[in-house]
Short mmCIF file of C-alpha atoms in Angstrom, two decimals:
data_model
loop_
_atom_site.label_atom_id
_atom_site.label_comp_id
_atom_site.label_asym_id
_atom_site.label_seq_id
_atom_site.Cartn_x
_atom_site.Cartn_y
_atom_site.Cartn_z
CA MET A 1 8.94 134.70 -59.02
CA LEU A 2 9.54 131.67 -56.80
CA LYS A 3 7.08 128.81 -57.19
CA GLN A 4 5.60 126.44 -54.64
CA MET A 5 7.51 123.19 -54.11
CA SER A 6 6.66 119.57 -53.37
CA LEU A 7 8.57 116.30 -53.23
CA LYS A 8 9.52 114.54 -56.47
CA GLY A 9 8.74 111.16 -54.95
CA SER A 10 7.73 109.42 -51.74
CA PHE A 11 9.93 108.18 -48.92
CA SER A 12 9.38 106.34 -45.64
CA LEU A 13 11.18 106.27 -42.30
CA CYS A 14 10.72 103.60 -39.65
CA GLY A 15 11.48 103.62 -35.94
CA LYS A 16 9.95 103.67 -32.50
CA GLY A 17 7.80 106.39 -31.05
CA LEU A 18 9.41 108.48 -28.33
CA HIS A 19 6.34 108.51 -26.10
CA THR A 20 4.51 105.31 -27.06
CA GLY A 21 7.48 103.05 -27.77
CA LEU A 22 5.51 101.62 -30.73
CA SER A 23 7.16 100.55 -33.98
CA LEU A 24 6.06 103.22 -36.47
CA THR A 25 6.41 104.11 -40.14
CA VAL A 26 5.88 107.60 -41.53
CA THR A 27 5.65 108.21 -45.29
CA PHE A 28 6.05 111.58 -46.98
CA ASN A 29 4.34 111.97 -50.38
CA PRO A 30 4.17 114.66 -53.08
CA ALA A 31 1.08 116.89 -52.96
CA PRO A 32 -0.48 119.37 -55.44
CA GLU A 33 -0.10 123.13 -55.15
CA ASN A 34 -1.94 124.90 -52.32
CA THR A 35 -2.31 121.65 -50.34
CA GLY A 36 -0.07 122.66 -47.45
CA TYR A 37 0.83 119.90 -45.00
CA LYS A 38 -1.73 117.19 -44.28
CA ILE A 39 -1.22 114.12 -42.06
CA GLN A 40 -3.23 110.90 -42.32
CA ARG A 41 -3.57 108.18 -39.67
CA ILE A 42 -3.65 105.09 -41.90
CA ASP A 43 -4.00 102.73 -38.91
CA LEU A 44 -7.46 104.04 -37.98
CA GLU A 45 -10.85 103.28 -39.50
CA GLY A 46 -11.59 105.72 -42.29
CA MET A 47 -7.94 106.82 -42.33
CA PRO A 48 -8.72 110.37 -41.06
CA ILE A 49 -6.67 113.37 -42.20
CA ILE A 50 -5.60 116.31 -40.05
CA ASP A 51 -4.46 119.65 -41.45
CA ALA A 52 -1.06 120.49 -39.95
CA VAL A 53 -1.98 124.00 -38.76
CA ALA A 54 -1.49 125.75 -35.43
CA GLU A 55 -5.18 125.68 -34.46
CA ASN A 56 -5.14 121.87 -34.50
CA VAL A 57 -2.42 121.64 -31.81
CA ILE A 58 -4.01 120.15 -28.67
CA ASP A 59 -0.96 119.51 -26.47
CA THR A 60 2.56 120.94 -26.13
CA GLN A 61 3.77 119.14 -22.99
CA ARG A 62 6.73 117.28 -24.49
CA GLY A 63 6.40 117.95 -28.21
CA THR A 64 3.74 119.18 -30.60
CA VAL A 65 0.55 117.11 -30.69
CA LEU A 66 -2.04 117.60 -33.43
CA GLY A 67 -5.57 116.44 -32.77
CA LYS A 68 -9.10 116.35 -34.12
CA GLY A 69 -11.79 114.63 -32.11
CA ASP A 70 -10.28 111.40 -30.76
CA ILE A 71 -7.41 111.43 -33.27
CA ARG A 72 -3.93 112.41 -32.08
CA ILE A 73 -0.61 112.67 -33.90
CA SER A 74 2.44 113.51 -31.78
CA THR A 75 6.09 114.50 -32.32
CA VAL A 76 5.47 116.04 -35.75
CA GLU A 77 7.86 118.97 -35.34
CA HIS A 78 11.11 117.40 -36.58
CA GLY A 79 9.65 116.18 -39.87
CA LEU A 80 7.78 119.45 -40.47
CA ALA A 81 10.93 121.47 -39.70
CA ALA A 82 12.78 119.59 -42.45
CA LEU A 83 9.98 120.27 -44.97
CA TYR A 84 9.80 123.96 -44.08
CA ALA A 85 13.57 124.49 -44.11
CA LEU A 86 13.97 122.87 -47.54
CA GLY A 87 11.24 125.06 -49.01
CA ILE A 88 8.59 122.36 -49.46
CA ASP A 89 5.14 123.95 -49.33
CA ASN A 90 2.95 120.92 -50.01
CA CYS A 91 3.24 117.41 -48.60
CA PHE A 92 0.83 114.57 -47.79
CA ILE A 93 2.10 112.57 -44.83
CA GLN A 94 0.88 109.14 -43.72
CA VAL A 95 1.68 107.50 -40.39
CA ASN A 96 0.58 104.14 -39.00
CA GLY A 97 0.28 105.20 -35.37
CA PRO A 98 -0.24 108.08 -32.93
CA GLU A 99 3.16 109.73 -33.44
CA PHE A 100 6.06 110.09 -35.84
CA PRO A 101 9.09 107.89 -35.06
CA ILE A 102 11.69 109.73 -33.00
CA LEU A 103 14.59 108.30 -35.08
CA ASP A 104 17.82 109.78 -33.62
CA GLY A 105 16.01 112.70 -31.95
CA SER A 106 16.91 115.16 -34.71
CA ALA A 107 15.73 116.14 -38.21
CA ALA A 108 18.82 114.80 -39.98
CA MET A 109 17.20 111.65 -41.41
CA TYR A 110 14.27 113.64 -42.78
CA ILE A 111 16.68 116.02 -44.49
CA GLN A 112 18.65 113.13 -45.97
CA LYS A 113 15.55 111.45 -47.40
CA ILE A 114 14.18 114.68 -48.85
CA GLN A 115 17.49 115.37 -50.55
CA GLU A 116 17.53 111.81 -51.95
CA VAL A 117 14.05 111.98 -53.55
CA GLY A 118 14.45 115.61 -54.59
CA VAL A 119 11.97 118.49 -54.81
CA GLU A 120 9.72 119.58 -57.66
CA GLU A 121 8.56 123.04 -58.69
CA LEU A 122 4.79 123.49 -59.04
CA ASN A 123 2.89 126.08 -61.07
CA ALA A 124 1.50 128.25 -58.27
CA PRO A 125 3.63 131.11 -56.88
CA LYS A 126 5.12 130.72 -53.42
CA ASP A 127 2.97 132.74 -51.06
CA TRP A 128 5.34 134.48 -48.64
CA TYR A 129 4.05 136.41 -45.66
CA ILE A 130 6.28 139.45 -45.22
CA ILE A 131 6.60 140.92 -41.74
CA ARG A 132 5.92 144.67 -41.87
CA HIS A 133 5.97 145.52 -38.15
CA LYS A 134 7.12 144.08 -34.85
CA ILE A 135 4.99 141.24 -33.45
CA GLU A 136 5.66 139.90 -29.95
CA ILE A 137 4.18 137.03 -27.95
CA LYS A 138 4.93 136.44 -24.25
CA ASP A 139 4.19 133.50 -21.99
CA GLY A 140 5.66 133.82 -18.50
CA ASN A 141 9.43 134.15 -18.89
CA SER A 142 9.26 133.09 -22.55
CA CYS A 143 9.06 135.56 -25.41
CA ILE A 144 9.09 135.36 -29.21
CA THR A 145 9.56 138.54 -31.23
CA ILE A 146 9.52 138.82 -35.01
CA LEU A 147 10.85 141.89 -36.80
CA PRO A 148 10.81 143.02 -40.45
CA ASP A 149 13.68 141.65 -42.54
CA ASP A 150 14.39 140.93 -46.20
CA ASP A 151 14.72 137.20 -45.54
CA PHE A 152 14.11 134.61 -42.83
CA SER A 153 16.46 134.28 -39.86
CA LEU A 154 16.16 133.04 -36.31
CA THR A 155 17.98 133.43 -33.01
CA ALA A 156 17.15 131.32 -29.95
CA MET A 157 18.34 132.20 -26.44
CA CYS A 158 17.90 129.66 -23.67
CA SER A 159 18.49 129.73 -19.94
CA PHE A 160 18.36 126.46 -18.00
CA ASN A 161 18.61 125.79 -14.28
CA SER A 162 21.77 123.80 -14.91
CA LYS A 163 25.50 124.39 -14.59
CA PHE A 164 26.01 122.37 -17.80
CA ILE A 165 23.80 124.47 -20.05
CA ASN A 166 22.97 127.51 -17.94
CA SER A 167 22.77 130.02 -20.84
CA GLN A 168 23.15 129.35 -24.57
CA PHE A 169 22.17 130.94 -27.83
CA ALA A 170 22.00 129.69 -31.41
CA THR A 171 21.46 131.58 -34.65
CA LEU A 172 20.33 130.57 -38.12
CA ASP A 173 21.05 133.49 -40.44
CA LYS A 174 20.17 131.61 -43.65
CA ILE A 175 17.55 128.92 -43.97
CA ASN A 176 19.81 127.16 -46.48
CA ASP A 177 22.17 126.36 -43.59
CA PHE A 178 19.50 124.40 -41.69
CA ALA A 179 20.53 121.01 -43.09
CA THR A 180 24.10 121.26 -41.79
CA GLU A 181 23.85 123.64 -38.82
CA ILE A 182 20.54 122.75 -37.16
CA ALA A 183 19.03 119.49 -38.44
CA PRO A 184 21.52 117.15 -36.65
CA ALA A 185 20.80 118.72 -33.22
CA ARG A 186 19.11 116.13 -30.98
CA THR A 187 16.36 116.47 -28.43
CA PHE A 188 17.44 116.46 -24.79
CA VAL A 189 16.12 115.72 -21.31
CA PHE A 190 17.33 116.21 -17.73
CA VAL A 191 17.56 113.12 -15.53
CA ARG A 192 15.48 114.95 -12.89
CA ASP A 193 12.59 115.16 -15.42
CA ILE A 194 12.66 111.52 -16.55
CA GLU A 195 10.73 110.03 -13.61
CA PRO A 196 7.79 112.52 -13.89
CA LEU A 197 7.66 111.91 -17.65
CA LEU A 198 7.54 108.15 -17.15
CA ASN A 199 4.84 108.58 -14.52
CA ALA A 200 2.90 110.67 -17.07
CA ASN A 201 3.03 107.68 -19.45
CA LEU A 202 5.50 109.46 -21.76
CA ILE A 203 8.96 108.72 -23.24
CA LYS A 204 8.38 104.93 -23.32
CA GLY A 205 10.62 104.87 -26.40
CA GLY A 206 13.35 107.13 -25.03
CA ASP A 207 16.92 105.81 -24.96
CA MET A 208 20.53 106.89 -25.30
CA ASP A 209 20.33 106.75 -29.11
CA ASN A 210 17.52 109.27 -29.59
CA ALA A 211 18.17 111.91 -26.92
CA ILE A 212 20.87 113.75 -25.01
CA VAL A 213 20.41 112.98 -21.32
CA ILE A 214 21.79 115.53 -18.85
CA TYR A 215 22.60 114.32 -15.33
CA GLU A 216 23.46 117.43 -13.33
CA GLN A 217 21.72 117.15 -9.96
CA GLN A 218 23.12 114.24 -7.97
CA THR A 219 20.67 111.67 -6.68
CA THR A 220 21.11 108.42 -4.77
CA GLN A 221 22.62 105.41 -6.45
CA GLU A 222 19.46 103.42 -5.71
CA ARG A 223 17.21 105.96 -7.42
CA LEU A 224 19.52 106.31 -10.44
CA ASP A 225 19.67 102.51 -10.80
CA LYS A 226 15.88 102.35 -10.68
CA LEU A 227 15.62 104.91 -13.46
CA ALA A 228 18.19 103.01 -15.52
CA ASP A 229 16.13 99.83 -15.15
CA MET A 230 12.96 101.66 -16.22
CA LEU A 231 14.76 102.95 -19.32
CA LYS A 232 16.49 99.60 -19.90
CA VAL A 233 19.97 101.13 -19.93
CA GLU A 234 23.13 100.25 -18.04
CA HIS A 235 23.74 101.50 -14.52
CA ARG A 236 26.19 104.33 -13.93
CA ASN A 237 27.95 105.89 -10.96
CA ALA A 238 25.58 108.37 -9.27
CA SER A 239 28.50 110.61 -8.31
CA GLU A 240 29.57 111.22 -11.93
CA LEU A 241 27.59 114.15 -13.30
CA GLY A 242 27.49 115.16 -16.96
CA TYR A 243 26.02 114.29 -20.34
CA ILE A 244 24.85 110.73 -20.87
CA GLN A 245 24.64 109.56 -24.47
CA HIS A 246 26.27 107.12 -26.83
CA LYS A 247 27.14 109.80 -29.39
CA PRO A 248 29.11 112.86 -28.21
CA LEU A 249 27.69 116.37 -28.57
CA VAL A 250 27.77 117.64 -32.16
CA TRP A 251 28.08 121.25 -30.91
CA GLU A 252 28.57 122.72 -27.48
CA ASN A 253 25.20 124.49 -27.88
CA GLU A 254 23.43 121.47 -29.41
CA CYS A 255 20.53 121.74 -26.95
CA THR A 256 19.72 125.31 -27.99
CA ARG A 257 20.16 124.43 -31.66
CA HIS A 258 17.51 121.78 -31.09
CA LYS A 259 15.23 124.43 -29.57
CA LEU A 260 15.74 126.39 -32.78
CA LEU A 261 14.83 123.27 -34.78
CA ASP A 262 11.61 122.93 -32.76
CA ILE A 263 10.70 126.57 -33.42
CA ILE A 264 10.97 126.00 -37.18
CA GLY A 265 8.90 122.81 -36.92
CA ASP A 266 6.19 124.66 -35.01
CA MET A 267 6.42 127.59 -37.46
CA ALA A 268 5.58 125.18 -40.26
CA LEU A 269 2.07 125.12 -38.76
CA ILE A 270 1.60 128.77 -39.75
CA GLY A 271 0.87 127.58 -43.29
CA LYS A 272 3.01 130.11 -45.15
CA PRO A 273 6.74 130.76 -45.37
CA ILE A 274 7.75 133.90 -43.50
CA LYS A 275 10.16 136.71 -44.28
CA GLY A 276 11.25 138.24 -40.99
CA ARG A 277 13.77 137.94 -38.17
CA ILE A 278 12.69 135.91 -35.13
CA ILE A 279 14.25 136.36 -31.69
CA ALA A 280 13.13 133.65 -29.26
CA THR A 281 13.91 133.89 -25.53
CA ARG A 282 13.40 130.67 -23.52
CA PRO A 283 11.34 129.10 -26.31
CA GLY A 284 9.26 125.95 -25.92
CA HIS A 285 6.42 124.25 -27.77
CA THR A 286 3.76 126.16 -25.80
CA ILE A 287 4.92 129.65 -26.74
CA ASN A 288 5.91 128.41 -30.21
CA ASN A 289 2.29 127.41 -30.77
CA LYS A 290 0.95 130.69 -29.38
CA PHE A 291 3.24 132.50 -31.80
CA ALA A 292 2.10 130.36 -34.75
CA ARG A 293 -1.55 130.99 -33.88
CA GLN A 294 -0.95 134.74 -33.66
CA MET A 295 0.80 134.70 -37.03
CA ARG A 296 -2.19 132.92 -38.60
CA LYS A 297 -4.45 135.68 -37.23
CA GLU A 298 -2.15 138.32 -38.73
CA ILE A 299 -2.23 136.54 -42.09
CA ARG A 300 -6.03 136.36 -42.06
CA LYS A 301 -6.18 140.12 -41.35
CA HIS A 302 -3.89 140.78 -44.33
CA GLU A 303 -4.92 137.94 -46.61
CA VAL A 304 -3.49 139.83 -49.58
CA GLN A 305 -0.41 141.85 -48.63
CA ALA A 306 0.33 145.24 -50.10
CA PRO A 307 3.52 145.39 -52.19
CA ILE A 308 6.45 147.15 -50.57
CA TYR A 309 6.80 150.68 -51.96
CA ASN A 310 10.07 152.55 -51.56
CA PRO A 311 9.70 156.04 -53.08
CA ASN A 312 13.52 156.38 -53.19
CA GLU A 313 13.87 153.61 -55.79
CA THR A 314 13.92 154.48 -59.49
CA PRO A 315 10.66 153.35 -61.13
CA ILE A 316 10.59 150.81 -63.93
CA MET A 317 8.26 153.15 -65.85
CA ASP A 318 7.80 156.83 -65.17
CA ASN A 319 4.83 158.95 -66.32
CA ILE A 320 6.59 159.79 -69.60
CA ARG A 321 7.02 156.14 -70.54
CA ILE A 322 3.44 155.40 -69.47
CA ARG A 323 2.20 158.14 -71.85
CA GLU A 324 4.11 156.42 -74.67
CA LEU A 325 2.30 153.13 -74.00
CA LEU A 326 -1.20 154.24 -73.01
CA PRO A 327 -3.46 156.51 -75.08
CA HIS A 328 -4.82 158.22 -71.93
CA ARG A 329 -4.05 161.86 -71.28
CA TYR A 330 -4.91 164.38 -68.56
CA PRO A 331 -7.16 164.06 -66.68
CA MET A 332 -7.49 160.35 -67.44
CA GLN A 333 -3.90 159.11 -67.10
CA LEU A 334 -4.30 157.66 -63.62
CA VAL A 335 -1.00 155.81 -63.11
CA ASP A 336 2.03 157.91 -62.14
CA LYS A 337 4.68 155.20 -62.24
CA VAL A 338 5.32 151.44 -62.29
CA ILE A 339 7.63 150.06 -59.60
CA SER A 340 7.47 146.34 -60.38
CA LEU A 341 6.82 144.42 -63.59
CA GLY A 342 7.03 140.68 -64.14
CA ALA A 343 5.66 138.15 -66.61
CA THR A 344 2.34 137.86 -64.75
CA SER A 345 2.25 140.75 -62.27
CA ILE A 346 2.60 144.53 -62.13
CA VAL A 347 2.69 147.12 -59.34
CA GLY A 348 1.84 150.75 -60.06
CA ILE A 349 1.53 153.97 -58.04
CA LYS A 350 -0.80 156.99 -58.03
CA ASN A 351 -0.43 159.91 -55.66
CA VAL A 352 -3.86 161.41 -54.93
CA THR A 353 -3.78 165.19 -54.42
CA SER A 354 -6.45 167.75 -53.58
CA ASN A 355 -5.97 169.19 -57.10
CA GLU A 356 -7.51 166.17 -58.86
CA PRO A 357 -10.17 167.46 -61.29
CA PHE A 358 -12.79 164.97 -60.10
CA PHE A 359 -12.76 166.45 -56.57
CA VAL A 360 -14.35 169.65 -57.95
CA GLY A 361 -17.70 167.91 -58.32
CA HIS A 362 -17.37 164.67 -56.33
CA PHE A 363 -18.15 165.44 -52.68
CA PRO A 364 -16.25 168.78 -52.88
CA GLN A 365 -16.78 169.52 -49.17
CA GLU A 366 -15.39 166.11 -48.22
CA PRO A 367 -13.38 164.92 -51.25
CA VAL A 368 -13.56 161.18 -52.05
CA MET A 369 -12.00 159.57 -55.11
CA PRO A 370 -14.72 157.90 -57.23
CA GLY A 371 -14.57 154.12 -57.02
CA VAL A 372 -14.94 153.77 -60.78
CA LEU A 373 -11.74 155.76 -61.25
CA GLN A 374 -9.92 153.42 -58.87
CA ILE A 375 -11.01 150.53 -61.09
CA GLU A 376 -10.01 152.49 -64.19
CA ALA A 377 -6.54 153.16 -62.73
CA MET A 378 -6.19 149.49 -61.79
CA ALA A 379 -7.16 148.53 -65.34
CA GLN A 380 -4.57 150.93 -66.79
CA CYS A 381 -1.97 149.05 -64.76
CA GLY A 382 -3.36 145.81 -66.18
CA GLY A 383 -3.10 147.28 -69.67
CA LEU A 384 0.59 148.07 -69.11
CA LEU A 385 1.10 144.48 -67.92
CA VAL A 386 -0.55 142.99 -71.01
CA LEU A 387 1.18 145.38 -73.40
CA ASN A 388 4.47 144.22 -71.95
CA THR A 389 3.85 140.84 -73.64
CA VAL A 390 3.60 142.15 -77.25
CA GLU A 391 6.05 143.65 -79.70
CA GLU A 392 5.73 147.37 -80.40
CA PRO A 393 3.36 147.95 -77.45
CA GLU A 394 2.96 151.60 -78.49
CA ARG A 395 0.81 150.41 -81.43
CA TRP A 396 -1.78 148.64 -79.23
CA SER A 397 -4.62 149.77 -76.95
CA THR A 398 -6.38 147.91 -74.14
CA TYR A 399 -10.18 147.86 -73.75
CA PHE A 400 -12.46 146.57 -70.99
CA MET A 401 -14.66 143.60 -71.85
CA LYS A 402 -15.96 142.65 -68.40
CA ILE A 403 -15.62 143.66 -64.73
CA ASP A 404 -16.57 141.27 -61.90
CA GLU A 405 -16.28 140.88 -58.13
CA VAL A 406 -15.81 144.59 -57.48
CA LYS A 407 -15.45 145.53 -53.80
CA PHE A 408 -14.85 148.93 -52.23
CA ARG A 409 -13.56 148.59 -48.67
CA GLN A 410 -12.70 152.15 -47.61
CA LYS A 411 -12.68 155.62 -49.12
CA VAL A 412 -9.69 157.24 -50.84
CA VAL A 413 -9.01 160.89 -50.01
CA PRO A 414 -6.45 163.59 -50.90
CA GLY A 415 -3.01 162.73 -49.57
CA ASP A 416 -3.40 158.96 -50.09
CA THR A 417 -0.84 157.08 -52.15
CA LEU A 418 -2.51 154.29 -54.11
CA ILE A 419 -0.57 151.09 -54.76
CA PHE A 420 -2.02 148.97 -57.56
CA LYS A 421 -1.23 145.26 -57.81
CA VAL A 422 -2.56 143.39 -60.84
CA ASP A 423 -1.97 139.70 -61.60
CA LEU A 424 -2.78 137.75 -64.75
CA LEU A 425 -5.25 134.95 -64.03
CA ALA A 426 -4.55 133.20 -67.34
CA PRO A 427 -2.15 133.64 -70.27
CA LEU A 428 -3.05 136.10 -73.03
CA ARG A 429 -5.07 134.25 -75.71
CA HIS A 430 -6.45 135.81 -78.90
CA GLY A 431 -5.65 139.22 -77.44
CA ILE A 432 -7.90 138.61 -74.41
CA SER A 433 -6.71 138.39 -70.81
CA SER A 434 -8.31 138.01 -67.37
CA MET A 435 -6.74 139.81 -64.41
CA LYS A 436 -7.23 140.25 -60.68
CA GLY A 437 -6.41 143.67 -59.27
CA TYR A 438 -6.10 145.26 -55.85
CA VAL A 439 -5.75 148.88 -54.73
CA PHE A 440 -3.95 149.51 -51.43
CA VAL A 441 -3.43 152.52 -49.22
CA GLY A 442 -0.64 151.58 -46.83
CA ASP A 443 -1.21 147.96 -45.78
CA HIS A 444 -4.97 148.07 -46.35
CA ILE A 445 -6.97 147.03 -49.41
CA VAL A 446 -9.30 149.86 -50.44
CA SER A 447 -10.77 148.22 -53.55
CA GLU A 448 -10.46 145.14 -55.72
CA ALA A 449 -11.87 143.69 -58.93
CA THR A 450 -11.54 140.92 -61.47
CA PHE A 451 -11.66 142.09 -65.08
CA THR A 452 -11.25 140.89 -68.63
CA ALA A 453 -9.60 143.08 -71.23
CA GLN A 454 -8.73 142.88 -74.92
CA ILE A 455 -5.77 144.43 -76.68
CA VAL A 456 -6.43 145.78 -80.14
CA LYS A 457 -3.93 147.11 -82.66
CA ASN A 458 -4.40 150.82 -83.33
CA LYS A 459 -5.58 151.84 -86.77
#
């Protein structure tokens, strides 16, 4: 089981802000498990902290802006993309101004610093959210679709009103390739957009070292010279169209690779790593944020996800092996097979049929599986998990000591397939163990409980 990750040490990066032009320092620090990403404005009274989550995004005009009350933190997406791509789940970030420094307009420096300080494994398990069905968000001509997949991958398709980058696509098939294939891609801007941005009091820190500038609609020499003076860069011939930057393009599709980088940075605001395949058409920070917000709603609806059950796969334990380990016999052997078994977690299956003996007397006209038997079946799974930790498990039995926090959410009827997931809450000590269990039908939790059990050697 993969564990949550944090930084091994702290690092700082200094530079000017893209929009404010201020000299800024951002510091990334280790954080305990289940912290997520938190950002602190250390230049303000009380040094307020903002949770880096999608609901706290207040502006997406030219970057992702987090806000709470009068506090704003802009241009967070490049740093968060680097954290997310390198598998870091928890980080406490401090910045001494209203935005992160733009650096070279990419995520490359963040990646370099993270790799220098290293990452550290924490005790808590990494909490993936696994996509089970198609989810799609649209905003005008923009669309983001996520589909089920065994891992995370992303394709971005862009279409610009420009003969230089009319249509492009970029793909990241493996998140491990982010550092080399995506992180160095720089932000970009069209010359025709610079004047409105300056008039909007933005990009005060923009220059040829932190952005790709695309000059593709000819203007007058006078107007181009005026823009150059506003940006404090050298004049150029207004008849020569093309890319304007000190460093040549890293890739022909660098602009769309940067769009892909931005998507990952905005996805970091979901709060959980995702397993699924994303297809983004004409992405931008606005639809990225709508997508992240929708994903957070999906996660809240399925706070605990059902394990994936493939009936074609050979079980780890069949009913014969379960009979060898548990003393229960018909009609009280309530687990048909075990499909997953780890050091601290087990997944079991029961197929509920109309021939169950308890249906004879329990609501026979409208059969419903007794809730207590759901808890008993869950506990039998827990017993198999605990017995897996001892030698000669056949010589031990498991007994209830306590049951707490029992909830029944919906009824179980003939034809349902129950999926049990039981996790150890603490290591086995003196033969006693605490466990948390869930019963699912499909993607939905039907019951849950916390229980304590003791294993005793048979006489």
